[in-house]
Amino acid sequence: MLEGILMGIDNLFEPLHILILLLAMMIGFLGGALPGISGTMLVIILLPVSYGLDTISAFILLTTIYAASVFSGLISAILFRTPGTPEAVATVFDGYPMTEKGKPGQALGIGILSSATGGVIGTLFLIFLTPILASFALNFSSPEYFALAILGLTVVASLSSGNLIQGFIGVGLGLFVATIGMDPLSGTERFTFGTLELIGGIDLIPVLIGLFAISEVLRKSKQDHTIEKEMQKVKTKVFDSGIINRIKNTIFRSAILGISIGILPGVGATTAAMISYSEAARWSKNKDEFGTGIPEGIAAPEAANNAGAMGAMVPLLALGIPGSATTAVILGAFVLHGLQPGPMLMTDEPGLVYTIFISLLAVNILIIVFANPFIRMFSKIMKVPYSALGPAIIIFCIIGTFAVRNSVFDIWVMLIFGIIGYYLDRMKFPLATIILGVVLGPIAEEEFRRALQMSQGDISIFFTRPISGVLLGLALLAFIIPLVNRIKKYKKA
């Protein structure tokens, strides 16, 4: 581990990688702070750009944007009562009331310190937990990889907001899209309908960009993103000894809770923030003051959501299971670069993995340094209307999609999935489940068929091998438990 950490530090401190890290931080800050743009959307838009970079540069870019955007959602949440990212929803509860009391600088200072501390604690857990989990998973063969992919697909229960039927329809649609093209083992054409463009399959990039970015622009174009209040000059104070003594226990407790929740596949940093806020209120002696603008009400969700975001990277890197919607996109980036996140990634690409660790640690530390200058710059950026941002995003999407394979067909695929994503989103359909199907479907199919070849067609191989059997049992529980809970709620109603 020490050798890997030193390798990661050495890789990060190359001039190009430092430049990419700083640029990605600013992009992530912008994506998280501006209502109408999110870190997930920026990761998707820059996915084609990452394809033209070397692997280490690409993942420094994508993971830094992810970490920075989780933090910066608090800025608009505190100043305008408009969370820039879903992870900052709970920050509004006490952040905005503190601003109304005339203490926006203090509120931002608490948010910055809590975010940075939570992110650092989360990254340290990421560094130590991922190799342990990955070393255990080195015992995996085809049956275990199939079971792991199935377990990953059952994350749909968490990503589908309680609507299991829609979630499984989404996974089914993703699985169908993944089967289009040449069969990976036999070379047979599947669902190509004699079309030359479909022989190579439907590329992940246009599907991702269409479902998330294009559909989001179409949705946001119908909303009003103007913030009527003019942004006042804010003097942010991060290190206030009195406040630090008051919130230090809340920050540490919320960070531990956040990393624990973030590690659970499909749960994510938003849930971590909400639960940590409620737990902070439960542990507080001043329960009635929550929601009126107290430091603990900002510290708890901000420490938890940044720690939770780092926690979501643990199952992604160690097992190849995304812990959130954004990490599902990053999983797609690994596939795009010809890599399979999971137990072998730590063995085959230790330099890449530890560079990701060190860059995430650096980002969370640098938040304290760059947050204040960004907040001052943010007042000018807020004047740009979404009517200008939206078309610019679409142009970047078209250029990025075309650049991957120089294919006009991919642009049409992107636009079609954009329209599909827009209407599905209006129906509250969980779009992330489609991506799960597209990314994990081919892995499940190939490993299932290889396992059957190993056992000469005996399906019991999946249940007689202990690890495979346990993983499939967990997948079954992940499916049954939400179903049982829904039946109980239905009976009560």
CSV table of C-alpha atoms in Angstrom, one decimal:
chain,number,residue,atom,x,y,z
A,1,MET,CA,0.0,0.0,0.0
A,2,LEU,CA,2.8,2.4,0.9
A,3,GLU,CA,4.5,1.7,-2.5
A,4,GLY,CA,1.2,2.4,-4.2
A,5,ILE,CA,0.6,5.7,-2.4
A,6,LEU,CA,4.2,6.8,-3.3
A,7,MET,CA,3.5,5.9,-6.9
A,8,GLY,CA,0.2,7.8,-6.8
A,9,ILE,CA,1.9,10.9,-5.4
A,10,ASP,CA,4.6,10.7,-8.1
A,11,ASN,CA,2.0,10.4,-10.9
A,12,LEU,CA,-0.1,13.3,-9.5
A,13,PHE,CA,2.8,15.7,-9.3
A,14,GLU,CA,3.5,15.6,-13.0
A,15,PRO,CA,2.9,19.1,-14.4
A,16,LEU,CA,0.1,18.0,-16.8
A,17,HIS,CA,-1.7,16.0,-14.1
A,18,ILE,CA,-1.5,19.0,-11.6
A,19,LEU,CA,-2.9,21.3,-14.4
A,20,ILE,CA,-5.8,18.8,-15.1
A,21,LEU,CA,-6.6,18.5,-11.4
A,22,LEU,CA,-6.8,22.3,-10.9
A,23,LEU,CA,-8.9,22.8,-14.1
A,24,ALA,CA,-11.2,19.9,-13.1
A,25,MET,CA,-11.7,21.4,-9.7
A,26,MET,CA,-12.9,24.7,-11.2
A,27,ILE,CA,-15.2,22.8,-13.6
A,28,GLY,CA,-16.5,20.8,-10.7
A,29,PHE,CA,-17.1,23.9,-8.5
A,30,LEU,CA,-19.0,25.5,-11.3
A,31,GLY,CA,-21.1,22.4,-12.1
A,32,GLY,CA,-22.1,21.9,-8.4
A,33,ALA,CA,-22.8,25.6,-7.6
A,34,LEU,CA,-24.8,26.6,-10.7
A,35,PRO,CA,-28.5,25.5,-10.4
A,36,GLY,CA,-29.4,23.6,-13.6
A,37,ILE,CA,-26.0,22.0,-14.0
A,38,SER,CA,-24.8,19.1,-11.9
A,39,GLY,CA,-21.5,17.2,-11.4
A,40,THR,CA,-23.0,14.1,-13.0
A,41,MET,CA,-23.9,16.1,-16.2
A,42,LEU,CA,-20.3,17.6,-16.4
A,43,VAL,CA,-18.8,14.1,-16.0
A,44,ILE,CA,-20.9,12.8,-18.8
A,45,ILE,CA,-20.2,15.8,-21.1
A,46,LEU,CA,-16.4,15.4,-20.5
A,47,LEU,CA,-16.4,11.7,-21.0
A,48,PRO,CA,-15.6,12.0,-24.7
A,49,VAL,CA,-12.8,14.4,-23.8
A,50,SER,CA,-11.4,11.9,-21.4
A,51,TYR,CA,-11.3,9.3,-24.2
A,52,GLY,CA,-8.6,11.4,-25.9
A,53,LEU,CA,-6.4,11.6,-22.8
A,54,ASP,CA,-4.2,8.9,-21.3
A,55,THR,CA,-5.9,6.8,-18.7
A,56,ILE,CA,-4.4,8.5,-15.6
A,57,SER,CA,-5.2,12.0,-16.9
A,58,ALA,CA,-8.8,10.9,-17.8
A,59,PHE,CA,-9.6,9.6,-14.3
A,60,ILE,CA,-8.0,12.5,-12.5
A,61,LEU,CA,-10.3,14.7,-14.6
A,62,LEU,CA,-13.5,12.7,-14.0
A,63,THR,CA,-13.1,11.9,-10.3
A,64,THR,CA,-11.9,15.4,-9.4
A,65,ILE,CA,-15.1,16.9,-11.1
A,66,TYR,CA,-17.1,14.4,-9.1
A,67,ALA,CA,-15.6,15.3,-5.7
A,68,ALA,CA,-15.5,19.1,-6.3
A,69,SER,CA,-19.2,19.2,-7.5
A,70,VAL,CA,-20.4,17.4,-4.3
A,71,PHE,CA,-18.8,20.2,-2.3
A,72,SER,CA,-19.9,23.2,-4.3
A,73,GLY,CA,-23.6,22.4,-4.2
A,74,LEU,CA,-23.6,24.1,-0.7
A,75,ILE,CA,-22.8,27.5,-2.1
A,76,SER,CA,-26.1,28.2,-3.9
A,77,ALA,CA,-27.9,26.2,-1.1
A,78,ILE,CA,-26.7,28.5,1.6
A,79,LEU,CA,-26.9,31.8,-0.3
A,80,PHE,CA,-30.0,31.4,-2.4
A,81,ARG,CA,-31.9,28.4,-0.9
A,82,THR,CA,-31.4,26.6,-4.2
A,83,PRO,CA,-29.2,23.5,-3.8
A,84,GLY,CA,-26.8,23.2,-6.8
A,85,THR,CA,-26.7,19.4,-6.4
A,86,PRO,CA,-29.0,16.8,-4.8
A,87,GLU,CA,-26.3,16.1,-2.2
A,88,ALA,CA,-26.8,19.7,-0.8
A,89,VAL,CA,-30.6,19.5,-0.2
A,90,ALA,CA,-30.2,19.0,3.6
A,91,THR,CA,-27.8,21.9,3.8
A,92,VAL,CA,-30.6,24.3,2.9
A,93,PHE,CA,-32.4,23.5,6.2
A,94,ASP,CA,-30.0,25.5,8.3
A,95,GLY,CA,-27.7,27.1,5.8
A,96,TYR,CA,-30.2,29.5,4.3
A,97,PRO,CA,-31.7,30.5,7.7
A,98,MET,CA,-28.2,31.4,8.8
A,99,THR,CA,-27.9,33.6,5.7
A,100,GLU,CA,-31.2,35.3,6.6
A,101,LYS,CA,-29.7,36.1,10.0
A,102,GLY,CA,-27.0,38.0,8.3
A,103,LYS,CA,-24.3,35.3,8.7
A,104,PRO,CA,-23.7,34.0,5.1
A,105,GLY,CA,-19.9,34.1,5.6
A,106,GLN,CA,-20.1,32.0,8.7
A,107,ALA,CA,-22.4,29.5,7.1
A,108,LEU,CA,-20.1,29.1,4.1
A,109,GLY,CA,-17.1,28.8,6.4
A,110,ILE,CA,-18.8,25.9,8.3
A,111,GLY,CA,-19.8,24.2,5.0
A,112,ILE,CA,-16.3,24.5,3.6
A,113,LEU,CA,-14.5,23.1,6.7
A,114,SER,CA,-17.1,20.3,7.1
A,115,SER,CA,-16.9,19.3,3.4
A,116,ALA,CA,-13.2,19.3,3.3
A,117,THR,CA,-12.9,17.3,6.6
A,118,GLY,CA,-15.6,14.8,5.6
A,119,GLY,CA,-14.0,14.4,2.2
A,120,VAL,CA,-10.5,13.7,3.7
A,121,ILE,CA,-11.8,11.2,6.2
A,122,GLY,CA,-13.8,9.5,3.4
A,123,THR,CA,-10.8,9.3,1.2
A,124,LEU,CA,-8.6,7.8,3.9
A,125,PHE,CA,-11.2,5.1,4.4
A,126,LEU,CA,-11.3,4.6,0.6
A,127,ILE,CA,-7.5,4.1,0.5
A,128,PHE,CA,-7.5,1.5,3.3
A,129,LEU,CA,-10.8,-0.3,2.6
A,130,THR,CA,-10.5,-0.7,-1.2
A,131,PRO,CA,-7.4,-3.0,-1.2
A,132,ILE,CA,-8.8,-5.2,1.6
A,133,LEU,CA,-12.1,-5.7,-0.3
A,134,ALA,CA,-10.3,-6.2,-3.6
A,135,SER,CA,-7.8,-8.7,-2.2
A,136,PHE,CA,-10.7,-10.8,-0.9
A,137,ALA,CA,-12.3,-10.6,-4.4
A,138,LEU,CA,-9.2,-12.0,-6.1
A,139,ASN,CA,-10.6,-15.4,-5.4
A,140,PHE,CA,-13.3,-14.8,-8.0
A,141,SER,CA,-13.7,-16.8,-11.2
A,142,SER,CA,-16.5,-16.6,-13.8
A,143,PRO,CA,-19.3,-17.8,-11.5
A,144,GLU,CA,-18.4,-15.2,-8.9
A,145,TYR,CA,-18.1,-12.4,-11.5
A,146,PHE,CA,-21.5,-13.3,-12.8
A,147,ALA,CA,-23.0,-13.3,-9.3
A,148,LEU,CA,-21.3,-9.9,-8.7
A,149,ALA,CA,-22.8,-8.5,-11.8
A,150,ILE,CA,-26.2,-9.7,-10.8
A,151,LEU,CA,-25.7,-8.2,-7.3
A,152,GLY,CA,-24.8,-4.9,-9.1
A,153,LEU,CA,-28.0,-5.1,-11.2
A,154,THR,CA,-30.1,-5.5,-8.0
A,155,VAL,CA,-28.8,-2.0,-7.0
A,156,VAL,CA,-31.9,-1.1,-9.1
A,157,ALA,CA,-33.9,-1.5,-5.9
A,158,SER,CA,-32.1,1.5,-4.5
A,159,LEU,CA,-31.8,3.6,-7.6
A,160,SER,CA,-35.5,3.3,-8.6
A,161,SER,CA,-36.9,5.5,-5.8
A,162,GLY,CA,-39.2,2.7,-4.6
A,163,ASN,CA,-40.7,1.9,-8.0
A,164,LEU,CA,-39.3,-1.6,-8.5
A,165,ILE,CA,-41.3,-2.3,-11.7
A,166,GLN,CA,-40.0,0.8,-13.4
A,167,GLY,CA,-36.5,0.0,-12.2
A,168,PHE,CA,-36.5,-3.5,-13.6
A,169,ILE,CA,-38.0,-2.2,-16.9
A,170,GLY,CA,-35.0,0.2,-17.0
A,171,VAL,CA,-32.5,-2.6,-16.4
A,172,GLY,CA,-34.3,-4.7,-19.1
A,173,LEU,CA,-34.0,-1.9,-21.6
A,174,GLY,CA,-30.3,-1.4,-20.8
A,175,LEU,CA,-29.7,-5.2,-21.2
A,176,PHE,CA,-31.5,-5.1,-24.6
A,177,VAL,CA,-29.3,-2.2,-25.8
A,178,ALA,CA,-26.2,-4.1,-24.6
A,179,THR,CA,-27.1,-7.1,-26.8
A,180,ILE,CA,-27.2,-5.1,-30.0
A,181,GLY,CA,-24.2,-5.9,-32.3
A,182,MET,CA,-21.9,-8.8,-32.6
A,183,ASP,CA,-22.1,-11.6,-30.0
A,184,PRO,CA,-18.8,-11.4,-28.0
A,185,LEU,CA,-18.3,-15.2,-27.9
A,186,SER,CA,-19.8,-16.6,-31.2
A,187,GLY,CA,-19.5,-13.5,-33.5
A,188,THR,CA,-23.2,-13.8,-34.5
A,189,GLU,CA,-25.1,-10.6,-35.4
A,190,ARG,CA,-27.8,-9.7,-33.0
A,191,PHE,CA,-30.6,-7.1,-33.6
A,192,THR,CA,-28.7,-5.3,-36.3
A,193,PHE,CA,-31.6,-5.5,-38.8
A,194,GLY,CA,-29.0,-5.6,-41.6
A,195,THR,CA,-27.7,-2.1,-40.6
A,196,LEU,CA,-24.0,-1.7,-41.0
A,197,GLU,CA,-23.8,0.9,-38.2
A,198,LEU,CA,-25.4,-1.5,-35.6
A,199,ILE,CA,-22.8,-4.3,-36.2
A,200,GLY,CA,-20.4,-2.6,-33.8
A,201,GLY,CA,-23.2,-2.2,-31.2
A,202,ILE,CA,-24.6,1.0,-29.7
A,203,ASP,CA,-21.7,2.9,-28.0
A,204,LEU,CA,-22.0,3.8,-24.3
A,205,ILE,CA,-21.1,7.5,-24.8
A,206,PRO,CA,-24.2,8.5,-26.9
A,207,VAL,CA,-26.5,6.6,-24.6
A,208,LEU,CA,-25.0,8.2,-21.5
A,209,ILE,CA,-25.0,11.7,-22.9
A,210,GLY,CA,-28.4,11.4,-24.4
A,211,LEU,CA,-30.2,10.0,-21.3
A,212,PHE,CA,-28.6,12.4,-18.8
A,213,ALA,CA,-27.2,15.5,-20.4
A,214,ILE,CA,-29.6,16.1,-23.4
A,215,SER,CA,-32.7,15.1,-21.4
A,216,GLU,CA,-31.6,17.4,-18.5
A,217,VAL,CA,-31.1,20.4,-20.8
A,218,LEU,CA,-34.6,19.8,-22.3
A,219,ARG,CA,-36.1,19.6,-18.8
A,220,LYS,CA,-34.2,22.6,-17.4
A,221,SER,CA,-35.1,24.7,-20.4
A,222,LYS,CA,-38.7,24.7,-19.2
A,223,GLN,CA,-37.7,25.9,-15.8
A,224,ASP,CA,-36.9,29.4,-14.5
A,225,HIS,CA,-33.3,29.4,-13.2
A,226,THR,CA,-33.0,33.1,-12.5
A,227,ILE,CA,-32.1,34.0,-8.9
A,228,GLU,CA,-33.8,37.3,-8.2
A,229,LYS,CA,-31.6,38.1,-5.2
A,230,GLU,CA,-28.4,39.8,-6.1
A,231,MET,CA,-25.4,38.1,-4.6
A,232,GLN,CA,-24.0,40.2,-1.8
A,233,LYS,CA,-20.2,40.4,-1.0
A,234,VAL,CA,-19.5,37.6,1.4
A,235,LYS,CA,-16.5,37.4,3.7
A,236,THR,CA,-16.0,33.7,4.4
A,237,LYS,CA,-14.4,32.7,7.7
A,238,VAL,CA,-13.4,29.1,7.7
A,239,PHE,CA,-11.3,28.7,10.8
A,240,ASP,CA,-13.3,30.0,13.8
A,241,SER,CA,-12.0,28.3,17.0
A,242,GLY,CA,-15.3,28.7,18.8
A,243,ILE,CA,-17.4,27.2,16.0
A,244,ILE,CA,-14.8,24.4,15.4
A,245,ASN,CA,-15.0,23.3,19.0
A,246,ARG,CA,-18.8,23.3,18.7
A,247,ILE,CA,-19.1,21.2,15.5
A,248,LYS,CA,-16.0,18.9,15.7
A,249,ASN,CA,-17.9,16.0,17.1
A,250,THR,CA,-20.7,16.4,14.7
A,251,ILE,CA,-18.3,16.5,11.7
A,252,PHE,CA,-16.5,13.3,12.8
A,253,ARG,CA,-19.6,11.4,13.6
A,254,SER,CA,-21.3,12.5,10.4
A,255,ALA,CA,-18.3,11.6,8.3
A,256,ILE,CA,-18.1,8.1,9.7
A,257,LEU,CA,-21.9,7.7,9.1
A,258,GLY,CA,-21.5,9.1,5.6
A,259,ILE,CA,-18.8,6.7,4.6
A,260,SER,CA,-20.7,3.8,6.0
A,261,ILE,CA,-23.8,4.7,4.0
A,262,GLY,CA,-21.9,5.7,0.9
A,263,ILE,CA,-20.2,2.3,0.7
A,264,LEU,CA,-23.6,0.6,0.3
A,265,PRO,CA,-24.2,0.2,-3.5
A,266,GLY,CA,-26.9,2.4,-4.9
A,267,VAL,CA,-27.5,4.5,-1.8
A,268,GLY,CA,-25.2,7.5,-2.4
A,269,ALA,CA,-24.2,10.7,-0.8
A,270,THR,CA,-27.7,12.4,-0.9
A,271,THR,CA,-29.1,9.7,1.4
A,272,ALA,CA,-26.0,9.9,3.6
A,273,ALA,CA,-26.6,13.7,4.0
A,274,MET,CA,-30.2,13.3,5.0
A,275,ILE,CA,-29.7,10.6,7.5
A,276,SER,CA,-26.7,12.4,9.0
A,277,TYR,CA,-28.8,15.5,9.4
A,278,SER,CA,-31.5,13.6,11.3
A,279,GLU,CA,-28.9,11.8,13.4
A,280,ALA,CA,-27.3,15.1,14.3
A,281,ALA,CA,-30.6,16.4,15.5
A,282,ARG,CA,-31.2,13.1,17.5
A,283,TRP,CA,-27.8,13.5,19.3
A,284,SER,CA,-28.1,17.2,19.9
A,285,LYS,CA,-29.1,18.8,23.2
A,286,ASN,CA,-30.8,21.6,21.1
A,287,LYS,CA,-33.1,19.5,18.9
A,288,ASP,CA,-35.6,22.4,18.6
A,289,GLU,CA,-33.0,24.7,17.1
A,290,PHE,CA,-32.4,22.6,14.0
A,291,GLY,CA,-33.9,24.4,11.0
A,292,THR,CA,-33.4,27.8,12.5
A,293,GLY,CA,-29.8,28.3,11.3
A,294,ILE,CA,-27.3,26.5,13.6
A,295,PRO,CA,-23.8,25.3,12.8
A,296,GLU,CA,-24.5,21.6,13.4
A,297,GLY,CA,-27.3,21.7,10.8
A,298,ILE,CA,-24.7,22.7,8.2
A,299,ALA,CA,-21.8,20.6,9.4
A,300,ALA,CA,-23.7,17.3,9.6
A,301,PRO,CA,-25.0,17.0,5.9
A,302,GLU,CA,-21.8,18.5,4.4
A,303,ALA,CA,-19.4,16.2,6.3
A,304,ALA,CA,-21.6,13.2,5.4
A,305,ASN,CA,-22.2,13.9,1.7
A,306,ASN,CA,-18.5,14.4,0.9
A,307,ALA,CA,-17.5,11.3,2.9
A,308,GLY,CA,-20.4,9.4,1.3
A,309,ALA,CA,-19.2,10.4,-2.2
A,310,MET,CA,-15.8,8.9,-1.4
A,311,GLY,CA,-17.5,5.8,0.1
A,312,ALA,CA,-19.4,5.3,-3.2
A,313,MET,CA,-16.0,4.8,-4.9
A,314,VAL,CA,-15.1,1.8,-2.7
A,315,PRO,CA,-17.5,-0.8,-4.3
A,316,LEU,CA,-16.8,0.7,-7.7
A,317,LEU,CA,-13.0,0.2,-7.6
A,318,ALA,CA,-13.0,-3.0,-5.5
A,319,LEU,CA,-15.9,-4.9,-6.9
A,320,GLY,CA,-17.0,-3.0,-10.1
A,321,ILE,CA,-20.4,-2.1,-8.5
A,322,PRO,CA,-21.4,1.6,-8.7
A,323,GLY,CA,-22.3,3.2,-5.4
A,324,SER,CA,-24.3,6.1,-7.0
A,325,ALA,CA,-25.5,7.5,-10.3
A,326,THR,CA,-22.3,9.4,-10.9
A,327,THR,CA,-20.1,6.4,-10.1
A,328,ALA,CA,-22.2,4.4,-12.6
A,329,VAL,CA,-21.1,6.9,-15.2
A,330,ILE,CA,-17.5,6.6,-14.0
A,331,LEU,CA,-17.9,2.8,-14.4
A,332,GLY,CA,-18.8,3.4,-18.0
A,333,ALA,CA,-15.6,5.5,-18.4
A,334,PHE,CA,-13.6,2.5,-17.2
A,335,VAL,CA,-15.3,0.3,-19.8
A,336,LEU,CA,-14.7,3.0,-22.5
A,337,HIS,CA,-10.9,2.9,-21.6
A,338,GLY,CA,-10.8,-0.8,-21.9
A,339,LEU,CA,-10.6,-1.4,-18.1
A,340,GLN,CA,-12.8,-3.5,-15.8
A,341,PRO,CA,-13.0,-2.0,-12.3
A,342,GLY,CA,-13.0,-4.8,-9.7
A,343,PRO,CA,-10.5,-7.0,-7.9
A,344,MET,CA,-8.0,-7.3,-10.8
A,345,LEU,CA,-7.8,-3.5,-11.3
A,346,MET,CA,-5.8,-3.2,-8.0
A,347,THR,CA,-3.4,-5.8,-9.3
A,348,ASP,CA,-3.2,-4.8,-13.0
A,349,GLU,CA,-3.4,-1.0,-12.6
A,350,PRO,CA,-2.1,-0.1,-9.2
A,351,GLY,CA,-0.6,3.2,-10.5
A,352,LEU,CA,-4.0,4.3,-11.8
A,353,VAL,CA,-5.9,3.3,-8.7
A,354,TYR,CA,-3.5,5.0,-6.2
A,355,THR,CA,-3.3,8.1,-8.4
A,356,ILE,CA,-7.1,8.3,-8.1
A,357,PHE,CA,-6.9,8.0,-4.3
A,358,ILE,CA,-4.2,10.7,-4.0
A,359,SER,CA,-6.0,13.1,-6.4
A,360,LEU,CA,-9.2,12.7,-4.4
A,361,LEU,CA,-7.3,13.4,-1.2
A,362,ALA,CA,-5.7,16.5,-2.8
A,363,VAL,CA,-9.0,17.8,-4.0
A,364,ASN,CA,-10.6,17.6,-0.6
A,365,ILE,CA,-7.6,19.4,1.0
A,366,LEU,CA,-7.5,22.1,-1.8
A,367,ILE,CA,-11.2,22.8,-1.2
A,368,ILE,CA,-10.2,25.0,1.7
A,369,VAL,CA,-7.7,26.9,-0.5
A,370,PHE,CA,-9.8,27.5,-3.6
A,371,ALA,CA,-13.4,27.8,-2.1
A,372,ASN,CA,-13.0,31.5,-1.2
A,373,PRO,CA,-11.7,32.7,-4.6
A,374,PHE,CA,-14.4,30.7,-6.4
A,375,ILE,CA,-17.2,32.2,-4.2
A,376,ARG,CA,-16.0,35.7,-5.2
A,377,MET,CA,-15.9,34.7,-8.9
A,378,PHE,CA,-19.3,32.9,-8.6
A,379,SER,CA,-21.2,36.3,-8.3
A,380,LYS,CA,-20.3,37.1,-11.9
A,381,ILE,CA,-21.0,33.7,-13.3
A,382,MET,CA,-24.5,33.8,-11.8
A,383,LYS,CA,-25.5,36.5,-14.3
A,384,VAL,CA,-25.2,34.0,-17.3
A,385,PRO,CA,-28.8,32.9,-18.2
A,386,TYR,CA,-29.6,29.3,-18.8
A,387,SER,CA,-30.8,30.2,-22.3
A,388,ALA,CA,-27.2,30.7,-23.1
A,389,LEU,CA,-25.8,27.7,-21.1
A,390,GLY,CA,-28.3,25.2,-22.4
A,391,PRO,CA,-27.4,25.5,-26.1
A,392,ALA,CA,-23.7,25.6,-25.2
A,393,ILE,CA,-24.1,22.2,-23.4
A,394,ILE,CA,-25.9,20.7,-26.4
A,395,ILE,CA,-23.1,21.8,-28.7
A,396,PHE,CA,-20.4,20.3,-26.4
A,397,CYS,CA,-22.5,17.1,-26.3
A,398,ILE,CA,-22.7,16.8,-30.1
A,399,ILE,CA,-18.9,17.5,-30.6
A,400,GLY,CA,-18.0,15.1,-27.8
A,401,THR,CA,-20.2,12.3,-29.1
A,402,PHE,CA,-18.9,12.7,-32.7
A,403,ALA,CA,-15.3,12.8,-31.6
A,404,VAL,CA,-15.3,9.3,-30.0
A,405,ARG,CA,-15.9,7.3,-33.2
A,406,ASN,CA,-16.3,10.1,-35.9
A,407,SER,CA,-19.8,8.8,-36.4
A,408,VAL,CA,-22.8,10.9,-37.3
A,409,PHE,CA,-24.9,7.8,-36.4
A,410,ASP,CA,-23.8,8.2,-32.8
A,411,ILE,CA,-25.1,11.8,-32.8
A,412,TRP,CA,-28.5,10.5,-33.9
A,413,VAL,CA,-28.4,7.8,-31.2
A,414,MET,CA,-27.6,10.5,-28.6
A,415,LEU,CA,-30.5,12.7,-29.7
A,416,ILE,CA,-32.9,9.8,-29.7
A,417,PHE,CA,-31.9,8.7,-26.2
A,418,GLY,CA,-32.1,12.4,-25.2
A,419,ILE,CA,-35.8,12.6,-26.2
A,420,ILE,CA,-36.5,9.1,-24.6
A,421,GLY,CA,-34.7,10.3,-21.5
A,422,TYR,CA,-36.7,13.5,-21.3
A,423,TYR,CA,-40.1,11.8,-21.5
A,424,LEU,CA,-39.0,9.0,-19.1
A,425,ASP,CA,-37.7,11.6,-16.6
A,426,ARG,CA,-41.1,13.3,-16.8
A,427,MET,CA,-42.6,10.0,-15.7
A,428,LYS,CA,-40.1,9.9,-12.8
A,429,PHE,CA,-38.5,6.9,-14.5
A,430,PRO,CA,-35.1,6.0,-12.9
A,431,LEU,CA,-32.7,6.6,-15.8
A,432,ALA,CA,-29.6,5.3,-13.9
A,433,THR,CA,-31.1,1.8,-14.1
A,434,ILE,CA,-30.8,1.8,-17.9
A,435,ILE,CA,-27.1,2.6,-17.6
A,436,LEU,CA,-26.7,-0.3,-15.1
A,437,GLY,CA,-28.1,-2.7,-17.7
A,438,VAL,CA,-25.9,-1.3,-20.5
A,439,VAL,CA,-22.7,-1.5,-18.4
A,440,LEU,CA,-23.2,-4.6,-16.3
A,441,GLY,CA,-25.3,-6.6,-18.9
A,442,PRO,CA,-22.3,-7.7,-21.1
A,443,ILE,CA,-20.3,-8.7,-18.0
A,444,ALA,CA,-23.1,-10.8,-16.7
A,445,GLU,CA,-23.7,-12.5,-20.1
A,446,GLU,CA,-20.1,-13.3,-20.8
A,447,GLU,CA,-19.3,-14.6,-17.4
A,448,PHE,CA,-22.5,-16.7,-17.2
A,449,ARG,CA,-21.6,-18.4,-20.5
A,450,ARG,CA,-18.0,-19.0,-19.5
A,451,ALA,CA,-19.1,-20.4,-16.1
A,452,LEU,CA,-21.4,-22.9,-17.9
A,453,GLN,CA,-18.5,-23.9,-20.2
A,454,MET,CA,-16.4,-24.5,-17.0
A,455,SER,CA,-19.1,-26.8,-15.6
A,456,GLN,CA,-20.1,-28.4,-18.9
A,457,GLY,CA,-23.6,-26.9,-18.7
A,458,ASP,CA,-24.2,-27.7,-15.0
A,459,ILE,CA,-26.0,-24.6,-13.6
A,460,SER,CA,-25.4,-25.7,-10.0
A,461,ILE,CA,-21.9,-24.2,-10.3
A,462,PHE,CA,-23.4,-20.9,-9.3
A,463,PHE,CA,-24.7,-22.2,-6.0
A,464,THR,CA,-22.2,-24.8,-5.0
A,465,ARG,CA,-19.3,-22.4,-5.0
A,466,PRO,CA,-19.5,-20.5,-1.6
A,467,ILE,CA,-18.7,-16.9,-2.7
A,468,SER,CA,-20.9,-17.1,-5.8
A,469,GLY,CA,-23.8,-18.6,-3.7
A,470,VAL,CA,-23.5,-15.9,-1.0
A,471,LEU,CA,-23.4,-13.1,-3.6
A,472,LEU,CA,-26.5,-14.5,-5.4
A,473,GLY,CA,-28.2,-14.8,-2.0
A,474,LEU,CA,-27.5,-11.2,-1.2
A,475,ALA,CA,-28.8,-10.2,-4.7
A,476,LEU,CA,-32.0,-12.1,-3.9
A,477,LEU,CA,-32.3,-10.3,-0.5
A,478,ALA,CA,-31.8,-7.0,-2.2
A,479,PHE,CA,-34.7,-7.8,-4.5
A,480,ILE,CA,-37.0,-9.3,-1.8
A,481,ILE,CA,-36.6,-6.8,1.1
A,482,PRO,CA,-37.9,-3.7,-0.8
A,483,LEU,CA,-40.7,-5.9,-2.2
A,484,VAL,CA,-41.7,-7.0,1.4
A,485,ASN,CA,-41.5,-3.5,2.6
A,486,ARG,CA,-43.9,-2.3,-0.1
A,487,ILE,CA,-46.4,-5.1,0.7
A,488,LYS,CA,-46.3,-4.1,4.4
A,489,LYS,CA,-46.9,-0.4,3.5
A,490,TYR,CA,-49.8,-1.5,1.1
A,491,LYS,CA,-51.4,-3.5,3.9
A,492,LYS,CA,-51.1,-0.6,6.4
A,493,ALA,CA,-52.7,1.7,3.9
